[in-house]
Coordinates of C-alpha atoms in Angstrom, one line a residue:
Chain A
X886 CA 0.0 0.0 0.0
X887 CA 1.3 3.5 -0.9
X888 CA 1.9 6.1 1.7
X889 CA 2.8 9.8 1.5
X890 CA 5.7 11.1 3.7
X891 CA 7.3 14.5 4.3
X892 CA 11.0 14.0 4.5
X893 CA 14.3 15.9 4.6
X894 CA 16.5 15.7 1.5
X895 CA 20.3 15.0 2.0
X896 CA 21.1 16.1 -1.6
X897 CA 23.1 19.1 -0.4
X898 CA 23.8 21.2 2.7
X899 CA 20.4 23.0 2.5
X900 CA 18.7 19.8 3.9
X901 CA 15.3 20.8 2.5
X902 CA 12.7 19.5 4.9
X903 CA 9.7 20.0 2.7
X904 CA 10.1 17.1 0.2
X905 CA 7.1 14.9 -0.3
X906 CA 7.6 11.2 -1.3
X907 CA 5.1 8.6 -2.2
X908 CA 6.4 5.1 -1.3
X909 CA 5.3 1.5 -0.7
X910 CA 6.9 -1.1 1.5
X911 CA 9.9 -1.6 -0.9
X912 CA 10.5 1.5 -2.9
X913 CA 10.0 5.2 -3.5
X914 CA 7.4 5.7 -6.2
X915 CA 7.4 9.5 -6.5
X916 CA 9.4 12.5 -5.3
X917 CA 7.8 15.9 -5.1
X918 CA 9.5 19.2 -4.5
X919 CA 13.1 18.1 -4.8
X920 CA 15.6 20.0 -7.0
X921 CA 17.9 18.4 -9.6
X922 CA 20.5 17.6 -6.9
X923 CA 17.9 16.1 -4.7
X924 CA 16.5 13.9 -7.4
X925 CA 20.1 12.8 -8.1
X926 CA 20.4 11.8 -4.5
X927 CA 17.3 9.6 -4.7
X928 CA 18.6 8.2 -8.0
X929 CA 21.5 6.8 -6.1
X930 CA 19.2 4.1 -4.7
X931 CA 19.1 2.2 -7.9
X932 CA 22.1 3.6 -9.7
X933 CA 24.0 1.1 -11.8
X934 CA 27.1 2.6 -10.1
X935 CA 25.9 1.6 -6.7
X936 CA 28.3 -0.6 -4.8
X937 CA 26.5 -3.6 -3.5
X938 CA 29.2 -5.9 -2.0
X939 CA 32.6 -5.5 -0.4
X940 CA 35.4 -5.6 -2.9
X941 CA 39.2 -6.2 -2.6
X942 CA 41.8 -5.5 -5.2
X943 CA 44.5 -8.0 -5.7
X944 CA 46.7 -8.9 -8.7
X945 CA 43.7 -10.3 -10.6
X946 CA 41.6 -7.2 -10.2
X947 CA 38.6 -6.5 -7.9
X948 CA 37.2 -9.6 -6.1
X949 CA 33.9 -9.8 -4.2
X950 CA 34.4 -10.6 -0.5
X951 CA 32.1 -11.9 2.2
X952 CA 31.5 -9.2 4.8
X953 CA 33.3 -11.1 7.6
X954 CA 36.3 -11.5 5.5
X955 CA 36.2 -7.9 4.2
X956 CA 36.1 -6.6 7.8
X957 CA 39.0 -8.8 8.8
X958 CA 40.9 -7.5 5.8
X959 CA 40.1 -3.9 6.8
X960 CA 41.3 -4.6 10.4
X961 CA 44.5 -6.2 9.1
X962 CA 45.3 -3.3 6.8
X963 CA 44.6 -0.8 9.5
X964 CA 46.7 -2.6 12.1
X965 CA 49.6 -2.8 9.6
X966 CA 49.5 1.0 9.2
X967 CA 51.6 3.3 11.5
X968 CA 50.4 6.6 10.0
X969 CA 46.8 6.3 8.8
X970 CA 44.7 9.1 7.4
X971 CA 40.9 9.3 7.7
X972 CA 39.4 11.7 5.2
X973 CA 35.9 12.7 4.0
X974 CA 33.1 12.4 6.6
X975 CA 30.9 15.2 5.2
X976 CA 28.2 12.9 3.8
X977 CA 27.7 10.7 6.8
X978 CA 25.6 11.3 9.9
X979 CA 27.0 13.0 13.0
X980 CA 26.7 9.7 14.9
X981 CA 29.0 8.1 12.3
X982 CA 31.4 11.1 12.4
X983 CA 31.8 10.5 16.2
X984 CA 32.6 6.9 15.5
X985 CA 35.2 7.9 12.9
X986 CA 36.8 10.2 15.5
X987 CA 36.8 7.3 18.0
X988 CA 38.5 5.1 15.4
X989 CA 41.0 7.9 14.6
X990 CA 41.8 8.1 18.3
X991 CA 42.1 4.3 18.6
X992 CA 44.6 4.0 15.7
X993 CA 46.4 7.3 16.2
X994 CA 45.3 8.6 12.8
X995 CA 45.2 12.0 11.3
X996 CA 41.5 12.9 10.5
X997 CA 40.2 15.6 8.3
X998 CA 37.0 16.5 6.5
X999 CA 36.2 18.0 3.1
X1000 CA 35.8 21.3 4.9
X1001 CA 39.5 21.7 5.0
X1002 CA 39.6 22.5 1.3
X1003 CA 36.3 24.4 1.4
X1004 CA 34.5 26.5 4.1
X1005 CA 36.9 25.3 6.8
X1006 CA 39.4 27.9 5.6
X1007 CA 36.9 30.6 6.4
X1008 CA 36.2 29.1 9.9
X1009 CA 39.9 28.8 10.7
X1010 CA 40.5 32.4 10.0
X1011 CA 37.3 33.4 11.7
X1012 CA 38.4 31.5 14.8
X1013 CA 41.1 34.1 15.2
X1014 CA 39.1 37.2 14.2
X1015 CA 35.5 36.3 15.2
X1016 CA 32.6 35.9 12.8
X1017 CA 28.9 37.0 12.7
X1018 CA 26.8 34.1 11.4
X1019 CA 23.1 33.8 10.8
X1020 CA 20.4 31.2 10.2
X1021 CA 18.0 30.7 7.3
X1022 CA 15.1 31.8 9.4
X1023 CA 16.8 35.0 10.3
X1024 CA 17.6 35.7 6.7
X1025 CA 14.0 35.0 5.7
X1026 CA 12.6 37.2 8.4
X1027 CA 15.0 40.1 8.5
X1028 CA 17.4 40.3 5.6
X1029 CA 16.9 43.2 3.1
X1030 CA 20.2 42.6 1.3
X1031 CA 21.8 39.4 0.2
X1032 CA 25.3 39.4 -1.3
X1033 CA 26.6 36.4 -3.3
X1034 CA 30.4 36.8 -3.5
X1035 CA 32.1 34.3 -5.8
X1036 CA 29.5 31.6 -5.6
X1037 CA 26.9 30.4 -8.1
X1038 CA 24.1 29.4 -5.7
X1039 CA 21.6 28.6 -8.4
X1040 CA 23.7 25.7 -9.5
X1041 CA 25.4 24.6 -6.3
X1042 CA 22.5 24.9 -3.8
X1043 CA 19.5 25.2 -6.1
X1044 CA 16.7 25.9 -3.7
X1045 CA 18.5 28.3 -1.5
X1046 CA 17.2 31.4 -3.3
X1047 CA 13.6 30.2 -3.2
X1048 CA 14.0 29.9 0.6
X1049 CA 15.9 33.1 1.4
X1050 CA 15.3 35.5 -1.5
X1051 CA 11.8 34.8 -2.8
X1052 CA 10.3 34.1 0.6
X1053 CA 8.2 36.4 2.8
X1054 CA 9.4 36.9 6.4
X1055 CA 8.1 38.4 9.6
X1056 CA 9.7 41.7 9.0
X1057 CA 9.9 41.4 5.2
X1058 CA 6.3 40.7 4.4
X1059 CA 6.6 41.7 0.8
X1060 CA 9.3 39.2 0.2
X1061 CA 11.4 39.6 -2.9
X1062 CA 10.2 43.2 -3.4
X1063 CA 12.0 44.3 -0.3
X1064 CA 15.0 42.0 -0.6
X1065 CA 17.9 43.3 -2.7
X1066 CA 20.6 41.2 -4.2
X1067 CA 24.2 41.9 -5.1
X1068 CA 26.2 39.3 -6.9
X1069 CA 30.0 39.7 -7.3
X1070 CA 31.6 37.3 -9.8
X1071 CA 34.0 37.2 -12.7
X1072 CA 31.1 36.4 -15.2
X1073 CA 27.4 36.3 -15.3
X1074 CA 26.6 32.9 -13.8
X1075 CA 23.1 31.3 -13.8
X1076 CA 22.5 33.1 -10.4
X1077 CA 22.5 36.5 -12.2
X1078 CA 19.3 35.5 -14.0
X1079 CA 17.2 36.1 -10.8
X1080 CA 18.4 39.7 -10.6
X1081 CA 15.9 42.6 -11.0
X1082 CA 16.4 46.2 -11.8
X1083 CA 17.1 47.3 -8.2
X1084 CA 19.8 44.6 -7.8
X1085 CA 23.5 45.2 -8.4
X1086 CA 25.5 42.9 -10.7
X1087 CA 29.3 43.3 -10.1
X1088 CA 31.5 41.8 -12.7
X1089 CA 35.0 41.9 -11.3
X1090 CA 38.3 41.1 -12.8
X1091 CA 39.7 37.7 -11.7
X1092 CA 41.7 37.7 -8.5
X1093 CA 40.9 41.3 -7.6
X1094 CA 38.2 40.7 -5.0
X1095 CA 40.6 41.7 -2.3
X1096 CA 41.1 45.2 -3.9
X1097 CA 37.3 45.7 -3.9
X1098 CA 36.9 44.7 -0.3
X1099 CA 39.7 47.0 0.8
X1100 CA 38.1 49.9 -1.2
X1101 CA 34.7 49.2 0.4
X1102 CA 36.3 49.3 3.8
X1103 CA 37.6 52.7 3.1
X1104 CA 34.4 53.9 1.5
X1105 CA 32.0 52.9 4.4
X1106 CA 34.2 54.8 6.8
X1107 CA 33.2 57.9 4.8
X1108 CA 36.6 59.3 4.1
X1109 CA 37.1 58.0 0.6
X1110 CA 36.1 58.9 -3.0
X1111 CA 36.1 56.2 -5.6
X1112 CA 38.4 56.8 -8.6
X1113 CA 36.6 58.1 -11.7
X1114 CA 37.9 55.1 -13.7
X1115 CA 36.5 52.7 -11.1
X1116 CA 38.5 49.7 -9.8
X1117 CA 39.0 46.1 -10.8
X1118 CA 36.7 46.5 -13.9
X1119 CA 33.8 48.0 -11.8
X1120 CA 32.3 51.4 -12.7
X1121 CA 32.4 54.2 -10.2
X1122 CA 28.6 54.4 -10.2
X1123 CA 28.3 50.7 -9.3
X1124 CA 30.9 51.2 -6.5
X1125 CA 28.8 54.1 -5.1
X1126 CA 25.7 51.9 -5.3
X1127 CA 27.5 49.1 -3.5
X1128 CA 28.5 51.4 -0.7
X1129 CA 25.0 52.8 -0.4
X1130 CA 23.5 49.3 -0.2
X1131 CA 26.0 48.4 2.5
X1132 CA 25.3 51.5 4.6
X1133 CA 21.6 51.8 4.1
X1134 CA 20.4 48.1 4.3
X1135 CA 19.4 46.9 7.7
X1136 CA 20.1 43.2 7.8
X1137 CA 22.8 42.1 5.3
X1138 CA 23.8 38.5 4.6
X1139 CA 27.0 37.7 2.7
X1140 CA 27.4 34.3 1.1
X1141 CA 31.1 33.8 0.3
X1142 CA 32.2 31.2 -2.2
X1143 CA 35.3 29.4 -3.4
X1144 CA 36.4 32.4 -5.5
X1145 CA 37.1 34.3 -2.3
X1146 CA 38.9 31.3 -0.8
X1147 CA 41.1 31.0 -3.9
X1148 CA 42.6 34.4 -4.2
X1149 CA 46.3 35.0 -5.1
X1150 CA 47.1 36.0 -1.5
X1151 CA 46.0 33.0 0.5
X1152 CA 43.5 33.8 3.1
X1153 CA 43.9 37.6 2.9
X1154 CA 40.6 38.2 1.1
X1155 CA 38.8 36.3 3.9
X1156 CA 40.5 38.4 6.5
X1157 CA 39.6 41.6 4.7
X1158 CA 36.0 40.5 4.3
X1159 CA 35.7 39.6 8.0
X1160 CA 37.1 43.0 8.8
X1161 CA 34.6 44.7 6.5
X1162 CA 31.8 42.8 8.3
X1163 CA 33.1 43.8 11.7
X1164 CA 33.5 47.4 10.5
X1165 CA 29.9 47.6 9.3
X1166 CA 28.6 46.1 12.4
X1167 CA 30.4 48.8 14.4
X1168 CA 29.1 51.6 12.1
X1169 CA 25.5 50.4 11.9
X1170 CA 23.1 51.5 14.5
X1171 CA 20.3 49.2 13.3
X1172 CA 20.5 45.7 12.1
X1173 CA 23.4 43.4 11.5
X1174 CA 25.7 42.1 8.7
X1175 CA 26.4 38.4 8.8
X1176 CA 28.0 35.6 6.8
X1177 CA 26.4 32.3 5.7
X1178 CA 28.9 29.7 4.5
X1179 CA 27.7 27.7 1.6
X1180 CA 29.6 24.4 1.6
X1181 CA 28.0 21.8 -0.6
X1182 CA 28.1 18.4 1.2
X1183 CA 25.1 17.8 3.4
X1184 CA 26.9 17.3 6.7
X1185 CA 30.1 19.2 6.3
X1186 CA 29.1 21.5 9.1
X1187 CA 28.3 18.5 11.3
X1188 CA 31.9 17.3 11.3
X1189 CA 33.0 20.8 12.5
X1190 CA 30.7 20.5 15.5
X1191 CA 31.4 16.8 16.3
X1192 CA 35.2 17.3 16.0
X1193 CA 35.1 20.5 18.1
X1194 CA 33.1 18.8 20.8
X1195 CA 35.1 15.6 20.8
X1196 CA 38.6 17.1 20.4
X1197 CA 38.5 20.9 20.8
X1198 CA 39.5 21.3 17.1
X1199 CA 37.1 21.5 14.2
X1200 CA 39.3 19.8 11.6
X1201 CA 42.7 18.5 10.7
X1202 CA 43.2 16.5 13.9
X1203 CA 46.3 14.4 14.7
X1204 CA 46.0 11.8 17.3
X1205 CA 49.0 10.3 19.1
X1206 CA 48.8 7.9 22.0
X1207 CA 45.1 8.3 22.0
X1208 CA 45.2 12.1 22.4
X1209 CA 44.8 14.9 19.9
X1210 CA 48.0 16.8 19.6
X1211 CA 49.0 20.1 18.1
X1212 CA 49.5 19.9 14.3
X1213 CA 49.7 22.5 11.6
X1214 CA 49.0 20.0 8.9
X1215 CA 45.9 19.5 6.8
X1216 CA 45.0 16.6 4.6
X1217 CA 46.8 18.2 1.7
X1218 CA 50.1 18.7 3.5
X1219 CA 50.0 15.2 5.0
X1220 CA 49.7 13.7 1.6
X1221 CA 52.2 16.0 -0.1
X1222 CA 54.8 15.2 2.6
X1223 CA 53.9 11.5 2.3
X1224 CA 53.4 11.5 6.0
X1225 CA 50.9 8.5 5.8
X1226 CA 50.9 4.9 5.0
X1227 CA 47.1 4.2 4.7
X1228 CA 44.1 6.3 3.8
X1229 CA 40.6 5.5 4.9
X1230 CA 38.2 7.5 2.7
X1231 CA 34.7 7.9 4.0
X1232 CA 31.9 9.1 1.8
X1233 CA 33.9 11.2 -0.5
X1234 CA 35.9 11.1 -3.7
X1235 CA 39.3 12.8 -3.3
X1236 CA 40.6 11.5 -6.6
X1237 CA 38.0 13.6 -8.4
X1238 CA 38.8 16.7 -6.4
X1239 CA 42.5 16.7 -5.7
X1240 CA 45.2 17.8 -8.2
X1241 CA 47.0 15.1 -10.1
X1242 CA 50.2 15.5 -8.0
X1243 CA 48.3 14.8 -4.8
X1244 CA 46.1 11.9 -6.3
X1245 CA 49.3 10.2 -7.4
X1246 CA 50.7 10.2 -3.9
X1247 CA 47.4 9.1 -2.4
X1248 CA 47.1 6.2 -4.8
X1249 CA 50.6 5.0 -4.0
X1250 CA 49.5 3.7 -0.5
X1251 CA 46.6 1.4 0.4
X1252 CA 43.2 3.0 0.4
X1253 CA 40.1 1.7 2.2
X1254 CA 37.0 3.3 0.7
X1255 CA 33.7 3.4 2.6
X1256 CA 31.0 4.7 0.3
X1257 CA 27.8 3.8 -1.5
X1258 CA 28.7 4.5 -5.1
X1259 CA 31.5 4.2 -7.6
X1260 CA 33.8 7.2 -8.1
X1261 CA 37.4 8.1 -9.1
X1262 CA 38.6 6.9 -5.7
X1263 CA 36.7 3.6 -6.2
X1264 CA 38.8 3.0 -9.3
X1265 CA 42.1 3.0 -7.3
X1266 CA 41.0 1.8 -3.9
X1267 CA 42.4 -1.3 -2.3
X1268 CA 39.4 -2.4 -0.2
X1269 CA 35.9 -1.1 -0.8
X1270 CA 33.2 -1.3 1.9
X1271 CA 29.7 -0.3 0.7
X1272 CA 27.2 1.4 2.9
X1273 CA 23.6 2.5 2.8
X1274 CA 22.4 6.1 1.9
X1275 CA 21.9 8.2 5.0
X1276 CA 18.5 10.1 4.9
X1277 CA 17.0 7.4 2.7
X1278 CA 18.1 4.0 3.9
X1279 CA 19.1 4.9 7.4
X1280 CA 18.5 7.7 9.8
X1281 CA 21.0 10.1 11.4
X1282 CA 21.6 13.7 12.5
X1283 CA 23.1 16.3 10.2
X1284 CA 23.8 20.0 10.5
X1285 CA 22.3 22.3 7.8
X1286 CA 24.6 24.9 6.2
X1287 CA 23.5 27.5 8.8
X1288 CA 24.6 25.2 11.7
X1289 CA 21.0 24.1 12.6
X1290 CA 20.8 20.3 13.5
X1291 CA 18.2 18.4 11.4
X1292 CA 17.2 14.7 11.9
X1293 CA 17.3 12.6 8.8
X1294 CA 14.8 9.8 8.5
X1295 CA 15.1 6.2 7.2
X1296 CA 12.5 5.9 4.4
X1297 CA 13.2 2.5 2.8
X1298 CA 15.3 -0.6 3.6
X1299 CA 18.8 -0.7 2.2
X1300 CA 19.9 -3.4 -0.3
X1301 CA 20.5 -6.9 1.2
X1302 CA 23.5 -7.0 3.5
X1303 CA 24.3 -3.3 3.1
X1304 CA 24.7 -1.6 6.4
X1305 CA 24.8 2.1 7.4
X1306 CA 28.1 4.0 7.9
X1307 CA 27.3 3.9 11.6
X1308 CA 26.9 0.1 11.7
X1309 CA 30.0 -0.4 9.6
X1310 CA 32.2 2.0 11.6
X1311 CA 30.9 0.5 14.9
X1312 CA 31.9 -3.0 13.7
X1313 CA 35.4 -1.8 12.7
X1314 CA 35.8 -0.1 16.1
X1315 CA 34.6 -3.2 17.9
X1316 CA 37.1 -5.4 16.1
X1317 CA 39.9 -2.9 16.7
X1318 CA 39.0 -2.9 20.4
X1319 CA 39.2 -6.8 20.6
Chain O
X1403 CA 47.7 31.2 -26.0
X1404 CA 48.0 32.0 -22.3
X1405 CA 44.6 32.0 -20.5
X1406 CA 43.3 32.0 -16.9
X1407 CA 41.5 28.8 -15.9
X1408 CA 38.8 28.8 -13.2
X1409 CA 37.1 25.6 -12.1
X1410 CA 33.3 26.0 -11.4
X1411 CA 30.3 24.0 -10.3
X1412 CA 27.6 23.6 -12.9
X1413 CA 24.4 21.6 -12.3
X1414 CA 24.5 20.0 -15.8
X1415 CA 28.2 19.3 -15.6
X1416 CA 28.4 17.9 -12.1
X1417 CA 30.8 15.1 -11.5
X1418 CA 28.7 13.8 -8.6
X1419 CA 25.8 13.3 -10.9
X1420 CA 27.9 11.8 -13.6
X1421 CA 29.6 9.3 -11.3
X1422 CA 26.2 8.5 -9.8
X1423 CA 24.1 7.5 -12.8
X1424 CA 25.7 8.0 -16.1
X1425 CA 27.9 6.0 -18.5
X1426 CA 31.6 6.8 -18.8
X1427 CA 31.0 8.2 -22.3
X1428 CA 28.3 10.6 -20.9
X1429 CA 30.7 11.6 -18.1
X1430 CA 33.5 12.3 -20.5
X1431 CA 31.1 14.4 -22.6
X1432 CA 30.0 16.5 -19.7
X1433 CA 33.2 16.8 -17.6
X1434 CA 36.0 16.9 -20.3
X1435 CA 34.9 20.4 -21.3
X1436 CA 36.0 24.0 -21.3
X1437 CA 33.9 27.1 -21.8
X1438 CA 35.4 30.0 -23.6
X1439 CA 34.5 33.4 -25.0
X1440 CA 33.7 33.4 -28.8
X1441 CA 36.5 36.0 -29.2
X1442 CA 39.0 33.6 -27.8
X1443 CA 37.6 30.9 -30.1
X1444 CA 38.7 33.2 -33.0
X1445 CA 42.1 34.1 -31.4
X1446 CA 42.8 30.4 -31.0
X1447 CA 41.9 29.8 -34.7
X1448 CA 39.5 27.1 -33.6
X1449 CA 36.9 25.3 -35.7
X1450 CA 34.1 23.3 -34.1
X1451 CA 35.8 19.9 -34.9
X1452 CA 38.9 20.8 -32.9
X1453 CA 39.5 20.2 -29.2
X1454 CA 41.4 22.2 -26.6
X1455 CA 44.8 21.2 -25.3
X1456 CA 45.2 22.8 -21.9
X1457 CA 48.6 22.7 -20.2
X1458 CA 50.7 24.2 -17.5
X1459 CA 53.7 23.2 -15.3
X1460 CA 51.4 20.8 -13.4
X1461 CA 50.0 18.7 -16.3
X1462 CA 47.9 18.7 -19.4
X1463 CA 44.6 17.5 -20.7
X1464 CA 42.5 17.6 -23.9
X1465 CA 38.9 18.6 -23.6
X1466 CA 35.9 19.6 -25.7
X1467 CA 34.8 23.2 -25.7
X1468 CA 31.8 25.4 -25.8
X1469 CA 31.6 29.0 -26.6
X1470 CA 29.7 31.3 -24.2
X1471 CA 29.7 35.1 -24.7
X1472 CA 29.1 35.6 -20.9
X1473 CA 32.6 34.4 -20.2
X1474 CA 35.2 37.2 -20.1
X1475 CA 38.0 37.1 -22.8
X1476 CA 41.1 35.3 -21.7
X1477 CA 39.2 33.1 -19.2
X1478 CA 38.5 29.4 -19.6
X1479 CA 36.0 27.7 -17.2
X1480 CA 36.0 24.0 -16.5
X1481 CA 33.7 21.9 -14.2
X1482 CA 35.5 20.6 -11.1
X1483 CA 36.6 17.1 -12.2
X1484 CA 39.4 14.7 -12.9
X1485 CA 40.0 16.6 -16.1
X1486 CA 40.4 20.0 -14.4
X1487 CA 42.6 18.3 -11.8
X1488 CA 45.3 17.8 -14.4
X1489 CA 46.2 21.5 -14.2
X1490 CA 45.1 22.5 -10.6
X1491 CA 47.9 22.5 -8.0
X1492 CA 48.8 23.0 -4.4
X1493 CA 50.2 26.1 -2.9
X1494 CA 50.7 26.7 0.9
X1495 CA 48.8 23.5 1.7
X1496 CA 45.7 24.7 -0.2
X1497 CA 44.4 23.4 -3.5
X1498 CA 44.3 26.2 -6.1
X1499 CA 41.0 25.8 -8.1
X1500 CA 40.8 29.4 -9.5
X1501 CA 42.9 31.8 -11.5
X1502 CA 45.3 29.2 -12.8
X1503 CA 47.6 30.2 -15.6
X1504 CA 47.4 27.8 -18.5
X1505 CA 48.4 27.5 -22.1
X1506 CA 45.5 26.7 -24.5
X1507 CA 45.7 25.6 -28.1
X1508 CA 43.5 23.8 -30.6
X1509 CA 44.3 20.1 -31.3
X1510 CA 42.9 17.4 -33.5
X1511 CA 43.6 14.8 -30.8
X1512 CA 40.5 13.4 -29.0
X1513 CA 39.6 14.4 -25.5
X1514 CA 41.5 12.6 -22.7
X1515 CA 39.6 9.5 -21.6
X1516 CA 38.7 8.7 -18.0
X1517 CA 40.8 5.5 -18.1
X1518 CA 43.8 7.5 -19.3
X1519 CA 43.5 9.8 -16.4
X1520 CA 43.1 7.0 -13.9
X1521 CA 46.1 5.2 -15.4
X1522 CA 48.1 8.4 -15.1
X1523 CA 47.3 8.5 -11.4
X1524 CA 48.1 4.8 -10.9
X1525 CA 51.1 4.3 -13.2
X1526 CA 53.4 7.1 -12.0
X1527 CA 53.5 6.0 -8.4
X1528 CA 55.9 8.0 -6.4

């Protein structure tokens, strides 16, 4: 018999909690309200690239293993390693992340999440300077200016605009009519298509964002006139409008993207932006200016919280003798220095994200991959342990991009003999503890 | 010709989607691709049947291309993927995904295949 359920989608970090599905005992028949990314997540259930049994690579290629043998193999590989890495963890539940941290502690591993090459850079700098953050609800209710800076939200978190820009809020009853939008990017991305006549499109020359932020800092203090020729390819008139928007809007939310994280002077653009935010918050008598990080993986934020609560550090944690110790490394430096002899990759695909030079080093040591689908990393992994899909085939806690915890439900049963990340990691930990 | 390469996320050229459900050929079509301004198309003396050879000190790759007048002159955009990874690099422990200097030229050679990229990763073990 069919039933209708309202569920939360784990297709991206927005964790949309208004998705309707129609299902029977065995499968999902219909999905209503999900975006292209969300639909893709549900398509994973029956994807031909789904991994449905443990696999081990030997001289003859990939061989299917029984679960007990596969787990024994995993334990043998882990016990042989002296400097293991654990990486990924952004597409598993918080409960599983805690288990991964426990395993890292048990085996004296270096553990890091995808955040270290994404929004984590922002948080690391913010931990020294402070940061004003916000929630989706606050943006919906209060924001009158939203600034996308180097991020193409329409294609990376497709429903975010429908939630924060086109929605009506407690103090923004007319919705889009009273919410202005500024987009700063090097070209007109798909996100520019939602812009109206009042909005401000800033096309900036590549790698010059930091100059714009510095000029805006001077301008909002009131003691600066923009040069007649503009700066960084931006007209003087647009710079004046940008300044007016910043000074006259009440609640401003900035969504910074990878373009800001990848400036020529590493990290400086982030520092400058945080300083601009602090400056405006000091100048403004009413309202507030805040940042909303827009990492893509559905539980990237969760790992920051779990790691912080378990170890006092939000990422890049080195364990030694069962304790977390000071380390200036991140996953990239550990691989680059070849300071590892095993990598345990959980729910991610570094081979498809890392530069060739790093992937080569990573592939030169054994890799245990824990994931539900094939990937670049699958093609070079030594041992592959499949799992179910969190938010569809098993439940778990995740943190939305605005750091709000959301419970994900189990909707259908996983394929035969496929267990959740949590169950699998618990078995590994139990066997390591024996 | 020297150009600046930026990797981007596009919903119709998303490696996560491609790995999830599609065939290797479909993946190669959607991820082995660069987007350039039509004026750069002319400067590079391209014709639609040619492909782009993109190279720098870190590696090289051959991809299909599409013209898009929204893209600024001198810029080439590529979806984040194994193909773009051939020219991305590490600086100060961070992966550089944006503003990468590359040399771009037309070629009659076919786009780099997925298995060639994987072999490159596997065969040159350090």
